[in-house]
PDB file of C-alpha atoms and ligand atoms in Angstrom:
ATOM      1  CA  MET A   1       0.000   0.000   0.000  1.00  0.00           C
ATOM      2  CA  ILE A   2       2.923   2.357   0.619  1.00  0.00           C
ATOM      3  CA  ASN A   3       3.900   1.805  -3.033  1.00  0.00           C
ATOM      4  CA  LYS A   4       0.383   2.748  -4.156  1.00  0.00           C
ATOM      5  CA  LEU A   5       0.427   5.852  -1.951  1.00  0.00           C
ATOM      6  CA  ILE A   6       3.751   6.944  -3.451  1.00  0.00           C
ATOM      7  CA  GLU A   7       2.548   6.255  -6.997  1.00  0.00           C
ATOM      8  CA  LYS A   8      -0.543   8.350  -6.397  1.00  0.00           C
ATOM      9  CA  ILE A   9       1.505  11.203  -4.902  1.00  0.00           C
ATOM     10  CA  GLN A  10       3.755  11.145  -7.955  1.00  0.00           C
ATOM     11  CA  LYS A  11       0.803  11.053 -10.354  1.00  0.00           C
ATOM     12  CA  THR A  12      -1.090  13.921  -8.714  1.00  0.00           C
ATOM     13  CA  HIS A  13       2.057  15.920  -7.777  1.00  0.00           C
ATOM     14  CA  ALA A  14       0.242  16.456  -4.502  1.00  0.00           C
ATOM     15  CA  PRO A  15       1.830  15.203  -1.270  1.00  0.00           C
ATOM     16  CA  ILE A  16      -1.373  15.974   0.575  1.00  0.00           C
ATOM     17  CA  VAL A  17      -4.237  14.271   2.392  1.00  0.00           C
ATOM     18  CA  VAL A  18      -7.705  15.704   2.770  1.00  0.00           C
ATOM     19  CA  GLY A  19      -8.885  15.133   6.323  1.00  0.00           C
ATOM     20  CA  LEU A  20     -12.529  14.106   6.347  1.00  0.00           C
ATOM     21  CA  ASP A  21     -13.391  15.364   9.851  1.00  0.00           C
ATOM     22  CA  PRO A  22     -17.042  16.363   9.447  1.00  0.00           C
ATOM     23  CA  MET A  23     -18.355  18.241  12.482  1.00  0.00           C
ATOM     24  CA  LEU A  24     -22.072  18.904  12.016  1.00  0.00           C
ATOM     25  CA  ASN A  25     -21.539  22.659  12.193  1.00  0.00           C
ATOM     26  CA  TYR A  26     -19.325  22.481   9.073  1.00  0.00           C
ATOM     27  CA  VAL A  27     -22.176  20.915   7.088  1.00  0.00           C
ATOM     28  CA  PRO A  28     -24.056  23.639   5.187  1.00  0.00           C
ATOM     29  CA  GLU A  29     -27.633  24.220   6.242  1.00  0.00           C
ATOM     30  CA  HIS A  30     -29.166  23.024   2.963  1.00  0.00           C
ATOM     31  CA  ILE A  31     -27.576  19.585   3.445  1.00  0.00           C
ATOM     32  CA  GLN A  32     -28.587  19.385   7.102  1.00  0.00           C
ATOM     33  CA  LYS A  33     -32.179  20.394   6.215  1.00  0.00           C
ATOM     34  CA  ARG A  34     -32.435  17.697   3.527  1.00  0.00           C
ATOM     35  CA  ALA A  35     -31.105  15.004   5.858  1.00  0.00           C
ATOM     36  CA  PHE A  36     -33.335  16.078   8.762  1.00  0.00           C
ATOM     37  CA  ALA A  37     -36.391  16.172   6.459  1.00  0.00           C
ATOM     38  CA  GLU A  38     -35.766  12.514   5.687  1.00  0.00           C
ATOM     39  CA  TYR A  39     -34.571  11.194   9.070  1.00  0.00           C
ATOM     40  CA  GLY A  40     -35.584  13.884  11.577  1.00  0.00           C
ATOM     41  CA  GLU A  41     -33.182  15.644  13.935  1.00  0.00           C
ATOM     42  CA  THR A  42     -31.757  12.299  14.986  1.00  0.00           C
ATOM     43  CA  LEU A  43     -28.407  10.566  15.021  1.00  0.00           C
ATOM     44  CA  GLU A  44     -29.438   9.002  11.721  1.00  0.00           C
ATOM     45  CA  GLY A  45     -30.196  12.455  10.314  1.00  0.00           C
ATOM     46  CA  ALA A  46     -26.817  13.774  11.470  1.00  0.00           C
ATOM     47  CA  ALA A  47     -25.003  10.753  10.016  1.00  0.00           C
ATOM     48  CA  GLU A  48     -26.789  11.212   6.673  1.00  0.00           C
ATOM     49  CA  ALA A  49     -25.807  14.896   6.659  1.00  0.00           C
ATOM     50  CA  ILE A  50     -22.111  14.213   7.271  1.00  0.00           C
ATOM     51  CA  TRP A  51     -22.081  11.433   4.683  1.00  0.00           C
ATOM     52  CA  GLN A  52     -23.657  13.698   2.003  1.00  0.00           C
ATOM     53  CA  PHE A  53     -21.181  16.440   2.955  1.00  0.00           C
ATOM     54  CA  ASN A  54     -18.216  14.058   2.619  1.00  0.00           C
ATOM     55  CA  LYS A  55     -19.477  12.691  -0.688  1.00  0.00           C
ATOM     56  CA  GLU A  56     -19.649  16.145  -2.283  1.00  0.00           C
ATOM     57  CA  ILE A  57     -16.171  17.032  -1.039  1.00  0.00           C
ATOM     58  CA  VAL A  58     -14.720  13.754  -2.324  1.00  0.00           C
ATOM     59  CA  ASP A  59     -16.463  14.233  -5.701  1.00  0.00           C
ATOM     60  CA  ALA A  60     -14.981  17.725  -5.973  1.00  0.00           C
ATOM     61  CA  THR A  61     -11.398  16.809  -5.019  1.00  0.00           C
ATOM     62  CA  TYR A  62     -10.594  13.150  -5.716  1.00  0.00           C
ATOM     63  CA  ASP A  63      -8.856  13.849  -9.047  1.00  0.00           C
ATOM     64  CA  LEU A  64      -6.408  16.239  -7.362  1.00  0.00           C
ATOM     65  CA  ILE A  65      -5.337  14.176  -4.367  1.00  0.00           C
ATOM     66  CA  PRO A  66      -3.809  10.807  -3.515  1.00  0.00           C
ATOM     67  CA  ALA A  67      -5.462  10.151  -0.163  1.00  0.00           C
ATOM     68  CA  VAL A  68      -8.011  11.021   2.485  1.00  0.00           C
ATOM     69  CA  LYS A  69      -7.860  10.725   6.259  1.00  0.00           C
ATOM     70  CA  PRO A  70     -11.222  10.277   7.937  1.00  0.00           C
ATOM     71  CA  GLN A  71     -10.944  10.961  11.679  1.00  0.00           C
ATOM     72  CA  VAL A  72     -13.057   8.275  13.368  1.00  0.00           C
ATOM     73  CA  ALA A  73     -13.924  10.453  16.394  1.00  0.00           C
ATOM     74  CA  MET A  74     -15.978  12.770  14.213  1.00  0.00           C
ATOM     75  CA  TYR A  75     -18.158   9.804  13.244  1.00  0.00           C
ATOM     76  CA  GLU A  76     -18.204   7.994  16.593  1.00  0.00           C
ATOM     77  CA  GLN A  77     -19.794  11.041  18.225  1.00  0.00           C
ATOM     78  CA  PHE A  78     -22.979  10.022  16.361  1.00  0.00           C
ATOM     79  CA  GLY A  79     -22.865   6.447  17.697  1.00  0.00           C
ATOM     80  CA  ILE A  80     -23.651   3.484  15.459  1.00  0.00           C
ATOM     81  CA  GLU A  81     -25.109   5.704  12.736  1.00  0.00           C
ATOM     82  CA  GLY A  82     -21.922   7.764  12.664  1.00  0.00           C
ATOM     83  CA  VAL A  83     -19.766   4.646  12.436  1.00  0.00           C
ATOM     84  CA  LYS A  84     -21.875   3.501   9.473  1.00  0.00           C
ATOM     85  CA  ALA A  85     -21.187   6.876   7.823  1.00  0.00           C
ATOM     86  CA  PHE A  86     -17.462   6.301   8.483  1.00  0.00           C
ATOM     87  CA  LYS A  87     -17.600   2.948   6.690  1.00  0.00           C
ATOM     88  CA  LYS A  88     -19.639   4.396   3.812  1.00  0.00           C
ATOM     89  CA  THR A  89     -17.009   7.138   3.472  1.00  0.00           C
ATOM     90  CA  VAL A  90     -14.132   4.628   3.457  1.00  0.00           C
ATOM     91  CA  ASP A  91     -15.853   2.522   0.773  1.00  0.00           C
ATOM     92  CA  TYR A  92     -16.748   5.520  -1.368  1.00  0.00           C
ATOM     93  CA  CYS A  93     -13.190   6.866  -1.264  1.00  0.00           C
ATOM     94  CA  HIS A  94     -11.929   3.446  -2.368  1.00  0.00           C
ATOM     95  CA  GLU A  95     -14.410   3.497  -5.282  1.00  0.00           C
ATOM     96  CA  LYS A  96     -12.867   6.828  -6.253  1.00  0.00           C
ATOM     97  CA  GLY A  97      -9.383   5.283  -6.202  1.00  0.00           C
ATOM     98  CA  LEU A  98      -8.180   7.111  -3.096  1.00  0.00           C
ATOM     99  CA  VAL A  99      -5.863   5.716  -0.437  1.00  0.00           C
ATOM    100  CA  VAL A 100      -7.658   5.804   2.917  1.00  0.00           C
ATOM    101  CA  ILE A 101      -5.793   6.558   6.139  1.00  0.00           C
ATOM    102  CA  GLY A 102      -8.043   5.715   9.080  1.00  0.00           C
ATOM    103  CA  ASP A 103      -7.149   8.170  11.820  1.00  0.00           C
ATOM    104  CA  VAL A 104      -8.157   5.824  14.625  1.00  0.00           C
ATOM    105  CA  LYS A 105      -5.141   6.179  16.974  1.00  0.00           C
ATOM    106  CA  ARG A 106      -5.493   2.668  18.376  1.00  0.00           C
ATOM    107  CA  GLY A 107      -3.028   0.676  20.472  1.00  0.00           C
ATOM    108  CA  ASP A 108      -3.548  -1.536  23.545  1.00  0.00           C
ATOM    109  CA  ILE A 109      -2.249  -4.733  25.131  1.00  0.00           C
ATOM    110  CA  GLY A 110      -1.318  -7.309  22.493  1.00  0.00           C
ATOM    111  CA  SER A 111      -4.584  -9.277  22.314  1.00  0.00           C
ATOM    112  CA  THR A 112      -6.676  -6.109  22.095  1.00  0.00           C
ATOM    113  CA  SER A 113      -4.378  -4.512  19.519  1.00  0.00           C
ATOM    114  CA  GLU A 114      -4.804  -7.670  17.483  1.00  0.00           C
ATOM    115  CA  ALA A 115      -8.574  -7.140  17.407  1.00  0.00           C
ATOM    116  CA  TYR A 116      -8.159  -3.455  16.494  1.00  0.00           C
ATOM    117  CA  ALA A 117      -5.755  -4.385  13.704  1.00  0.00           C
ATOM    118  CA  VAL A 118      -8.088  -7.052  12.348  1.00  0.00           C
ATOM    119  CA  GLY A 119     -11.090  -4.696  12.516  1.00  0.00           C
ATOM    120  CA  HIS A 120      -9.458  -1.754  10.777  1.00  0.00           C
ATOM    121  CA  LEU A 121      -6.913  -3.307   8.417  1.00  0.00           C
ATOM    122  CA  GLY A 122      -7.507  -7.042   8.297  1.00  0.00           C
ATOM    123  CA  LYS A 123     -10.220  -9.651   8.064  1.00  0.00           C
ATOM    124  CA  VAL A 124     -12.182 -11.226  10.893  1.00  0.00           C
ATOM    125  CA  LYS A 125     -13.041 -14.942  10.832  1.00  0.00           C
ATOM    126  CA  VAL A 126     -16.696 -15.828  11.223  1.00  0.00           C
ATOM    127  CA  GLY A 127     -17.062 -19.608  11.047  1.00  0.00           C
ATOM    128  CA  SER A 128     -15.699 -20.600   7.665  1.00  0.00           C
ATOM    129  CA  GLN A 129     -15.976 -17.056   6.304  1.00  0.00           C
ATOM    130  CA  GLN A 130     -13.678 -14.024   6.519  1.00  0.00           C
ATOM    131  CA  PHE A 131     -14.849 -10.405   6.466  1.00  0.00           C
ATOM    132  CA  ALA A 132     -13.053  -7.078   6.242  1.00  0.00           C
ATOM    133  CA  GLY A 133     -14.554  -4.776   8.873  1.00  0.00           C
ATOM    134  CA  PHE A 134     -13.595  -1.192   8.068  1.00  0.00           C
ATOM    135  CA  ASP A 135     -10.901  -1.972   5.496  1.00  0.00           C
ATOM    136  CA  GLU A 136      -8.838   1.218   5.596  1.00  0.00           C
ATOM    137  CA  ASP A 137      -5.437   1.142   3.850  1.00  0.00           C
ATOM    138  CA  PHE A 138      -3.476   2.680   6.727  1.00  0.00           C
ATOM    139  CA  ALA A 139      -4.295   3.246  10.380  1.00  0.00           C
ATOM    140  CA  THR A 140      -2.775   5.628  12.899  1.00  0.00           C
ATOM    141  CA  VAL A 141      -1.456   3.890  16.006  1.00  0.00           C
ATOM    142  CA  ASN A 142      -0.453   5.084  19.472  1.00  0.00           C
ATOM    143  CA  PRO A 143       2.863   3.501  20.573  1.00  0.00           C
ATOM    144  CA  TYR A 144       2.515   4.297  24.278  1.00  0.00           C
ATOM    145  CA  LEU A 145       1.936   0.637  25.229  1.00  0.00           C
ATOM    146  CA  GLY A 146       5.198  -0.416  23.592  1.00  0.00           C
ATOM    147  CA  SER A 147       5.930  -3.112  21.038  1.00  0.00           C
ATOM    148  CA  ASP A 148       3.176  -5.483  22.329  1.00  0.00           C
ATOM    149  CA  GLY A 149       0.675  -2.913  21.144  1.00  0.00           C
ATOM    150  CA  ILE A 150       2.330  -2.353  17.752  1.00  0.00           C
ATOM    151  CA  LYS A 151       3.380  -5.842  16.614  1.00  0.00           C
ATOM    152  CA  PRO A 152      -0.158  -7.149  15.992  1.00  0.00           C
ATOM    153  CA  PHE A 153      -0.727  -4.190  13.667  1.00  0.00           C
ATOM    154  CA  ILE A 154       2.524  -4.879  11.816  1.00  0.00           C
ATOM    155  CA  LYS A 155       1.551  -8.537  11.413  1.00  0.00           C
ATOM    156  CA  VAL A 156      -1.796  -7.641   9.829  1.00  0.00           C
ATOM    157  CA  CYS A 157      -0.153  -5.004   7.602  1.00  0.00           C
ATOM    158  CA  LYS A 158       2.279  -7.633   6.318  1.00  0.00           C
ATOM    159  CA  GLU A 159      -0.506 -10.123   5.595  1.00  0.00           C
ATOM    160  CA  GLU A 160      -2.856  -7.611   3.997  1.00  0.00           C
ATOM    161  CA  ASN A 161      -0.457  -5.183   2.284  1.00  0.00           C
ATOM    162  CA  LYS A 162      -1.589  -2.310   4.499  1.00  0.00           C
ATOM    163  CA  GLY A 163       0.337   0.310   6.480  1.00  0.00           C
ATOM    164  CA  LEU A 164       0.629   2.261   9.722  1.00  0.00           C
ATOM    165  CA  PHE A 165       1.420   5.762  10.857  1.00  0.00           C
ATOM    166  CA  ILE A 166       2.738   5.620  14.419  1.00  0.00           C
ATOM    167  CA  LEU A 167       2.488   8.750  16.601  1.00  0.00           C
ATOM    168  CA  VAL A 168       6.013  10.104  17.157  1.00  0.00           C
ATOM    169  CA  LYS A 169       5.685  13.863  17.759  1.00  0.00           C
ATOM    170  CA  THR A 170       2.108  15.111  17.669  1.00  0.00           C
ATOM    171  CA  SER A 171       1.038  18.562  16.504  1.00  0.00           C
ATOM    172  CA  ASN A 172      -0.918  19.702  19.565  1.00  0.00           C
ATOM    173  CA  PRO A 173       0.347  22.463  21.896  1.00  0.00           C
ATOM    174  CA  SER A 174       0.837  20.171  24.934  1.00  0.00           C
ATOM    175  CA  SER A 175       2.520  17.341  23.003  1.00  0.00           C
ATOM    176  CA  GLY A 176       5.820  18.224  24.699  1.00  0.00           C
ATOM    177  CA  GLU A 177       4.529  17.459  28.201  1.00  0.00           C
ATOM    178  CA  PHE A 178       5.505  13.820  27.739  1.00  0.00           C
ATOM    179  CA  GLN A 179       6.946  13.536  24.232  1.00  0.00           C
ATOM    180  CA  ASP A 180       9.746  16.073  24.840  1.00  0.00           C
ATOM    181  CA  ARG A 181      10.815  14.596  28.208  1.00  0.00           C
ATOM    182  CA  LEU A 182      14.513  13.743  28.158  1.00  0.00           C
ATOM    183  CA  ILE A 183      15.564  10.144  28.639  1.00  0.00           C
ATOM    184  CA  ASP A 184      19.335   9.655  28.778  1.00  0.00           C
ATOM    185  CA  GLY A 185      19.646  13.167  27.381  1.00  0.00           C
ATOM    186  CA  ARG A 186      17.352  12.674  24.372  1.00  0.00           C
ATOM    187  CA  PRO A 187      13.666  13.537  23.990  1.00  0.00           C
ATOM    188  CA  LEU A 188      11.175  10.678  24.110  1.00  0.00           C
ATOM    189  CA  TYR A 189       9.998  11.404  20.538  1.00  0.00           C
ATOM    190  CA  GLU A 190      13.517  10.617  19.277  1.00  0.00           C
ATOM    191  CA  TRP A 191      13.483   7.247  21.054  1.00  0.00           C
ATOM    192  CA  VAL A 192      10.099   6.491  19.511  1.00  0.00           C
ATOM    193  CA  GLY A 193      11.279   7.701  16.093  1.00  0.00           C
ATOM    194  CA  GLU A 194      14.331   5.454  16.279  1.00  0.00           C
ATOM    195  CA  GLN A 195      12.136   2.455  17.100  1.00  0.00           C
ATOM    196  CA  VAL A 196       9.732   3.300  14.247  1.00  0.00           C
ATOM    197  CA  ASP A 197      12.751   3.410  11.928  1.00  0.00           C
ATOM    198  CA  ALA A 198      13.894  -0.010  13.199  1.00  0.00           C
ATOM    199  CA  TRP A 199      10.428  -1.567  12.686  1.00  0.00           C
ATOM    200  CA  GLY A 200      10.313   0.093   9.287  1.00  0.00           C
ATOM    201  CA  LYS A 201      13.622  -1.334   8.066  1.00  0.00           C
ATOM    202  CA  GLU A 202      12.195  -4.816   8.526  1.00  0.00           C
ATOM    203  CA  HIS A 203       9.012  -3.937   6.644  1.00  0.00           C
ATOM    204  CA  MET A 204       9.939  -2.175   3.450  1.00  0.00           C
ATOM    205  CA  GLY A 205       7.951  -1.372   0.323  1.00  0.00           C
ATOM    206  CA  ASP A 206       9.952  -0.574  -2.832  1.00  0.00           C
ATOM    207  CA  SER A 207      11.583   2.588  -1.499  1.00  0.00           C
ATOM    208  CA  TYR A 208       9.891   3.437   1.808  1.00  0.00           C
ATOM    209  CA  SER A 209       8.605   1.380   4.685  1.00  0.00           C
ATOM    210  CA  TYR A 210       4.918   0.721   5.212  1.00  0.00           C
ATOM    211  CA  ILE A 211       5.480   1.528   8.879  1.00  0.00           C
ATOM    212  CA  GLY A 212       5.189   5.311   8.877  1.00  0.00           C
ATOM    213  CA  ALA A 213       5.256   8.033  11.513  1.00  0.00           C
ATOM    214  CA  VAL A 214       3.109  11.003  12.531  1.00  0.00           C
ATOM    215  CA  VAL A 215       4.999  14.241  13.124  1.00  0.00           C
ATOM    216  CA  GLY A 216       3.179  17.575  13.470  1.00  0.00           C
ATOM    217  CA  ALA A 217       3.715  20.458  11.014  1.00  0.00           C
ATOM    218  CA  THR A 218       3.696  22.717  14.070  1.00  0.00           C
ATOM    219  CA  TYR A 219       7.122  21.358  15.109  1.00  0.00           C
ATOM    220  CA  PRO A 220       9.375  21.959  12.074  1.00  0.00           C
ATOM    221  CA  GLU A 221      12.656  21.741  14.001  1.00  0.00           C
ATOM    222  CA  GLN A 222      11.723  18.385  15.482  1.00  0.00           C
ATOM    223  CA  GLY A 223      10.525  17.335  12.012  1.00  0.00           C
ATOM    224  CA  LYS A 224      13.982  18.082  10.605  1.00  0.00           C
ATOM    225  CA  VAL A 225      15.693  15.911  13.241  1.00  0.00           C
ATOM    226  CA  LEU A 226      13.184  13.086  12.840  1.00  0.00           C
ATOM    227  CA  ARG A 227      13.476  13.144   9.026  1.00  0.00           C
ATOM    228  CA  LYS A 228      17.187  12.330   9.398  1.00  0.00           C
ATOM    229  CA  LEU A 229      16.606   9.777  12.132  1.00  0.00           C
ATOM    230  CA  MET A 230      14.009   7.857  10.047  1.00  0.00           C
ATOM    231  CA  PRO A 231      15.244   8.133   6.431  1.00  0.00           C
ATOM    232  CA  LYS A 232      13.006   5.387   5.008  1.00  0.00           C
ATOM    233  CA  THR A 233       9.923   6.277   7.026  1.00  0.00           C
ATOM    234  CA  PHE A 234       6.988   8.022   5.360  1.00  0.00           C
ATOM    235  CA  ILE A 235       5.784  10.851   7.603  1.00  0.00           C
ATOM    236  CA  LEU A 236       2.127  11.820   7.925  1.00  0.00           C
ATOM    237  CA  VAL A 237       2.166  15.499   8.867  1.00  0.00           C
ATOM    238  CA  PRO A 238      -0.984  16.959  10.469  1.00  0.00           C
ATOM    239  CA  GLY A 239      -1.166  20.539  11.683  1.00  0.00           C
ATOM    240  CA  TYR A 240      -1.218  22.370   8.341  1.00  0.00           C
ATOM    241  CA  GLY A 241      -3.790  25.170   8.003  1.00  0.00           C
ATOM    242  CA  ALA A 242      -6.146  25.370  10.971  1.00  0.00           C
ATOM    243  CA  GLN A 243      -3.337  24.588  13.464  1.00  0.00           C
ATOM    244  CA  GLY A 244      -0.998  27.130  11.903  1.00  0.00           C
ATOM    245  CA  GLY A 245       1.393  25.001   9.802  1.00  0.00           C
ATOM    246  CA  ARG A 246       2.369  26.485   6.395  1.00  0.00           C
ATOM    247  CA  GLY A 247       4.317  25.255   3.356  1.00  0.00           C
ATOM    248  CA  LYS A 248       7.522  26.932   4.532  1.00  0.00           C
ATOM    249  CA  ASP A 249       7.431  24.855   7.748  1.00  0.00           C
ATOM    250  CA  LEU A 250       7.322  21.594   5.829  1.00  0.00           C
ATOM    251  CA  VAL A 251      10.412  21.639   3.668  1.00  0.00           C
ATOM    252  CA  HIS A 252      12.530  19.526   6.035  1.00  0.00           C
ATOM    253  CA  PHE A 253       9.885  16.835   6.393  1.00  0.00           C
ATOM    254  CA  PHE A 254      10.719  15.754   2.827  1.00  0.00           C
ATOM    255  CA  ASN A 255      13.729  13.806   1.605  1.00  0.00           C
ATOM    256  CA  GLU A 256      15.903  14.888  -1.308  1.00  0.00           C
ATOM    257  CA  ASP A 257      13.882  12.611  -3.621  1.00  0.00           C
ATOM    258  CA  GLY A 258      10.946  14.984  -3.008  1.00  0.00           C
ATOM    259  CA  LEU A 259       9.120  12.190  -1.175  1.00  0.00           C
ATOM    260  CA  GLY A 260       8.826  10.968   2.386  1.00  0.00           C
ATOM    261  CA  ALA A 261       6.015  13.166   3.690  1.00  0.00           C
ATOM    262  CA  ILE A 262       2.305  13.607   3.181  1.00  0.00           C
ATOM    263  CA  ILE A 263       0.620  16.658   4.654  1.00  0.00           C
ATOM    264  CA  ASN A 264      -2.889  16.589   6.104  1.00  0.00           C
ATOM    265  CA  SER A 265      -5.383  19.408   6.279  1.00  0.00           C
ATOM    266  CA  SER A 266      -8.887  18.776   7.575  1.00  0.00           C
ATOM    267  CA  ARG A 267     -10.781  21.928   8.624  1.00  0.00           C
ATOM    268  CA  GLY A 268      -8.722  24.051   6.227  1.00  0.00           C
ATOM    269  CA  ILE A 269     -10.158  22.085   3.307  1.00  0.00           C
ATOM    270  CA  ILE A 270     -13.570  20.783   4.314  1.00  0.00           C
ATOM    271  CA  ALA A 271     -14.695  24.019   5.973  1.00  0.00           C
ATOM    272  CA  ALA A 272     -12.898  26.304   3.493  1.00  0.00           C
ATOM    273  CA  TYR A 273     -16.171  27.975   2.480  1.00  0.00           C
ATOM    274  CA  LYS A 274     -16.385  29.436   6.006  1.00  0.00           C
ATOM    275  CA  GLN A 275     -13.038  31.226   5.595  1.00  0.00           C
ATOM    276  CA  GLU A 276     -12.845  34.802   4.323  1.00  0.00           C
ATOM    277  CA  ALA A 277     -10.501  33.746   1.508  1.00  0.00           C
ATOM    278  CA  TYR A 278     -13.162  31.458   0.027  1.00  0.00           C
ATOM    279  CA  ALA A 279     -16.291  33.392   1.056  1.00  0.00           C
ATOM    280  CA  GLN A 280     -17.158  34.095  -2.591  1.00  0.00           C
ATOM    281  CA  PHE A 281     -18.139  30.436  -3.063  1.00  0.00           C
ATOM    282  CA  GLY A 282     -20.946  30.602  -0.509  1.00  0.00           C
ATOM    283  CA  SER A 283     -22.322  27.625   1.389  1.00  0.00           C
ATOM    284  CA  GLN A 284     -24.132  26.195  -1.670  1.00  0.00           C
ATOM    285  CA  ASN A 285     -20.753  25.788  -3.407  1.00  0.00           C
ATOM    286  CA  PHE A 286     -18.839  24.551  -0.372  1.00  0.00           C
ATOM    287  CA  ALA A 287     -17.304  21.659  -2.301  1.00  0.00           C
ATOM    288  CA  GLU A 288     -15.916  24.014  -4.956  1.00  0.00           C
ATOM    289  CA  ALA A 289     -14.366  26.060  -2.141  1.00  0.00           C
ATOM    290  CA  SER A 290     -12.726  22.843  -0.889  1.00  0.00           C
ATOM    291  CA  ARG A 291     -11.391  22.145  -4.378  1.00  0.00           C
ATOM    292  CA  GLN A 292      -9.844  25.617  -4.530  1.00  0.00           C
ATOM    293  CA  ALA A 293      -8.383  25.165  -1.025  1.00  0.00           C
ATOM    294  CA  VAL A 294      -6.777  21.884  -2.162  1.00  0.00           C
ATOM    295  CA  LYS A 295      -5.232  23.652  -5.188  1.00  0.00           C
ATOM    296  CA  ASP A 296      -3.942  26.454  -2.960  1.00  0.00           C
ATOM    297  CA  MET A 297      -2.451  23.978  -0.481  1.00  0.00           C
ATOM    298  CA  ILE A 298      -0.666  22.083  -3.261  1.00  0.00           C
ATOM    299  CA  ALA A 299       0.714  25.369  -4.659  1.00  0.00           C
ATOM    300  CA  ASP A 300       1.847  26.532  -1.191  1.00  0.00           C
ATOM    301  CA  ILE A 301       3.746  23.299  -0.498  1.00  0.00           C
ATOM    302  CA  ASP A 302       5.177  23.086  -4.006  1.00  0.00           C
ATOM    303  CA  GLY A 303       6.270  26.750  -3.850  1.00  0.00           C
ATOM    304  CA  ALA A 304       8.063  26.132  -0.550  1.00  0.00           C
ATOM    305  CA  LEU A 305       9.796  23.019  -1.876  1.00  0.00           C
ATOM    306  CA  GLN A 306      10.902  24.781  -5.075  1.00  0.00           C
ATOM    307  CA  ALA A 307      12.201  27.790  -3.129  1.00  0.00           C
ATOM    308  CA  ALA A 308      14.274  25.505  -0.890  1.00  0.00           C
ATOM    309  CA  LYS A 309      16.071  23.874  -3.854  1.00  0.00           C
TER     310      LYS A 309
HETATM  311  O1  LIG B   1      -0.450  14.982  15.894  1.00  0.00           O
HETATM  312  C1  LIG B   1      -1.576  14.910  15.400  1.00  0.00           C
HETATM  313  C2  LIG B   1      -2.156  13.697  15.050  1.00  0.00           C
HETATM  314  C3  LIG B   1      -3.383  13.716  14.436  1.00  0.00           C
HETATM  315  N1  LIG B   1      -4.042  14.874  14.187  1.00  0.00           N
HETATM  316  C4  LIG B   1      -5.348  14.779  13.504  1.00  0.00           C
HETATM  317  O2  LIG B   1      -5.245  15.449  12.243  1.00  0.00           O
HETATM  318  C5  LIG B   1      -6.405  16.223  11.985  1.00  0.00           C
HETATM  319  C6  LIG B   1      -6.044  17.689  11.948  1.00  0.00           C
HETATM  320  O3  LIG B   1      -7.177  18.466  11.674  1.00  0.00           O
HETATM  321  P1  LIG B   1      -7.061  20.018  11.229  1.00  0.00           P
HETATM  322  O4  LIG B   1      -8.491  20.443  11.097  1.00  0.00           O
HETATM  323  O5  LIG B   1      -6.324  20.065   9.932  1.00  0.00           O
HETATM  324  O6  LIG B   1      -6.353  20.729  12.312  1.00  0.00           O
HETATM  325  C7  LIG B   1      -7.402  15.840  13.085  1.00  0.00           C
HETATM  326  O7  LIG B   1      -8.127  14.727  12.630  1.00  0.00           O
HETATM  327  C8  LIG B   1      -6.509  15.436  14.224  1.00  0.00           C
HETATM  328  O8  LIG B   1      -7.134  14.499  15.087  1.00  0.00           O
HETATM  329  C9  LIG B   1      -3.475  16.052  14.542  1.00  0.00           C
HETATM  330  O9  LIG B   1      -4.037  17.140  14.330  1.00  0.00           O
HETATM  331  N2  LIG B   1      -2.246  16.039  15.135  1.00  0.00           N
END
């Protein structure tokens, strides 16, 4: 799957991921009204609204991008109906040829991680049958429980040609509280990065490993260090746009081959029509605003990479 992701990045010239994080207040009123008319102001109505919202955004952007990253929390808040909308979104993105990164941030004791891995990336056995549950291509994983929590995911990735992005240095303001703590003189995120690199070397695609890392765009200096520490690791970089990251912050997340990083923006793309810069589109044309925001993000990152050459 890492090979497919790289091929798609090269084909689209867009090292970006659209984050499908649909809060109900991002969904334009006309879509909410239609869904509520059919299902009432219910969890089912909300789930229908976010699904219709996602579908229009995917239809308007899929030809420009290699991948999407649905954030499962945004769906789980609507209970079972929301989870069904998550699955519908994953399947629809696959129909459109997109690589799907499930931002699920799982990780537990070994036996529980195994079930998470099977549910999100693998196939579950039911009698003589086998079924893929959510069937994302990549999942994000929390390494805090150590290798017991990660190895079951790696096993399923190997069997199913899937991939992981393991949290190394997250984009949020308080990420340093634990991740920057020094152990034998080096920050914890470096120890985690080194381990991700070691797992990765044993699980290579053609040029990069299918065991990737998450490093926030909001920490460019740390990104530079981690890039060197994990040369064959693909880095998923959240924090662009709404969290303040810009193209100029991202240059050192890439390798000299122009690859090695994929940048996520969620609110900056899906709720673009609410921003002053895209106000001319209006809420009826929200998906067109998202398309323009994708083009602008690609140009910003490309401009920064060209300027750094
Ligand atoms: O370090 C991390 C890890 C994951 N995320 C997730 O990425 C998106 C960011 O959304 P924006 O609207 O572009 O800020 C969201 O799903 C987070 O859960 C992250 O931000 N930082």
